[in-house]
Each structure stands twice: as structure tokens, then as C-alpha cells.
Amino acid sequence: DTGVSQDPRHKITKRGQNVTFRCDPISEHNRLYWYRQTLGQGPEFLTYFQNEAQLEKSRLLSDRFSAERPKGSFSTLEIQRTEQGDSAMYLCASFTLLTGELFFGEGSRLTVL
Amino acid sequence: QKEVEQNSGPLSVPEGAIASLNCTYSDRGSQSFFWYRQYSGKSPELIMFIYSNGDKEDGRFTAQLNKASQYVSLLIRDSQPSDSATYLCAVIYNQGGKLIFGQGTELSVKP
């Protein structure tokens, strides 16, 4: 499979726990985006990387959220001290300027109890 | 003003009709525009992207871009019930490359 893959697909956790999501982009894509989506809303921008550099992080994102993309390949999104309001679908997308195509992974659904 | 705006709908059209979905954006320097389809509980699926003013056609889908009016649209010809979904417009802002989505338009195609 040469698409964008995300892991885990579903995560149920208790309030206050830390969770980490992983995204493996399409190999030749150098740009990677993270989004959060709740029911009935469009995807909300969280952050994005150009290779290993994190170029922008949403002002809406609290300090509990952090993302990394070591070596410009896969990326991780960590949420510390989860809250019930963090329950959402977390989407990763990869992009290349060469073709202009931007594809999403299947998403990681987080439920915070 | 929202950065990317879409009518939330729902937009209802009969099977075989043309569905027209609209999107406006606030950053005049934006260069890249995308349309995605999203079924309930699934991730967005790329329909097409457009960079230049004018029309771009792909099968039953036509994207139209007017940068002067900061407006991009998606036409779906011969609409099918399987086209019933939420359609998301997304724009890459000129400065920095941030990709911003609209809130989506729900389309319902009635048999």
C-alpha cells in the first residue's frame, strides 16, 4: 500500500492519559499536515511540516499538543493530559508540489472517557 | 470573515441533475485549491485540485476558479445517489503553505 497510513485507527483512553498517533506519509511527499475533525465540522488545521521542519502550529492548539517529524519521514502527534474535548478524528495528509496532490490517511479516532 | 467559506447546506438535487457547490476564500494570494468528498465516518477523498483560472474537468466533475473574485466552485454532472456526501473546499495559503478547509457542504442526491 503506497497511501498515507495512520496508527492506531481507534484509541479509547481515560481523561488525563497521554496518547500518541503516528502518520506515515507517501514516501515522495515532503509536506505533512495534521488536522482534527469533529462531527459536522470541516477539518481544523493543527500543524504542518516541510520535510523535518515544523513550519506552523495553530494558535488554537494548547501546549498539551506536540508534533514531530524526525528525519522528514513519519510524524507523531502527542496529546498530553487528555481531556474529553480532545475526542475527535485526527487526520494526517501528505502533499508534494511536484504533482500538487494532497492525500489523507484513514484517520485516528480518539475517544476520551 | 472566515478564511474559507462554504454554504453548509444541505443541498438537495434529483438524480441526473447538476449539483453546484461554491466556495470563497479570503487570502488573495492563495495559489492551490482542492475539492474533497467525505462520507460519514470516513476521511476526505481527493476529487480534484486546480491552480489556474478557468475550468478543469475530470469525468463528471468540473472545478471552476476565479481568482479575481476569490471564488472556486465544483460542478457535478449527472448526479448519482452515491454522490451524496459532504464536499470540502480547501485552500493553500500563499504565505507558508497552510492548508485551510471550509466547513463543508452536505449534498443529497435523491433517486
mmCIF file of C-alpha atoms in Angstrom, chain A residues 35, chain B residues 3-4 23-27 29-34 72 89-94 97-102:
data_model
loop_
_atom_site.group_PDB
_atom_site.id
_atom_site.type_symbol
_atom_site.label_atom_id
_atom_site.label_comp_id
_atom_site.label_asym_id
_atom_site.label_seq_id
_atom_site.Cartn_x
_atom_site.Cartn_y
_atom_site.Cartn_z
ATOM 1 C CA TYR A 35 -5.879 18.070 11.356
ATOM 2 C CA GLU B 3 -10.744 32.114 5.765
ATOM 3 C CA VAL B 4 -12.628 29.610 3.601
ATOM 4 C CA CYS B 23 -16.507 28.230 -2.015
ATOM 5 C CA THR B 24 -14.986 31.639 -1.315
ATOM 6 C CA TYR B 25 -11.642 32.385 0.285
ATOM 7 C CA SER B 26 -10.142 35.437 1.927
ATOM 8 C CA ASP B 27 -6.410 35.249 1.045
ATOM 9 C CA GLY B 29 -2.509 35.314 -2.705
ATOM 10 C CA SER B 30 -3.775 31.719 -2.490
ATOM 11 C CA GLN B 31 -2.464 29.525 -5.287
ATOM 12 C CA SER B 32 -3.794 25.987 -4.771
ATOM 13 C CA PHE B 33 -7.394 24.883 -4.412
ATOM 14 C CA PHE B 34 -8.762 21.442 -3.641
ATOM 15 C CA VAL B 72 -13.904 28.369 -6.577
ATOM 16 C CA CYS B 89 -13.199 23.013 -0.227
ATOM 17 C CA ALA B 90 -9.571 23.588 0.823
ATOM 18 C CA VAL B 91 -7.086 26.338 0.032
ATOM 19 C CA ILE B 92 -3.317 26.514 0.437
ATOM 20 C CA TYR B 93 -2.479 29.999 1.586
ATOM 21 C CA ASN B 94 0.271 31.758 -0.327
ATOM 22 C CA GLY B 97 1.629 26.801 2.757
ATOM 23 C CA LYS B 98 -1.024 26.293 5.429
ATOM 24 C CA LEU B 99 -3.982 24.316 4.057
ATOM 25 C CA ILE B 100 -7.330 25.595 5.296
ATOM 26 C CA PHE B 101 -10.685 23.862 4.898
ATOM 27 C CA GLY B 102 -14.176 25.212 4.698
#
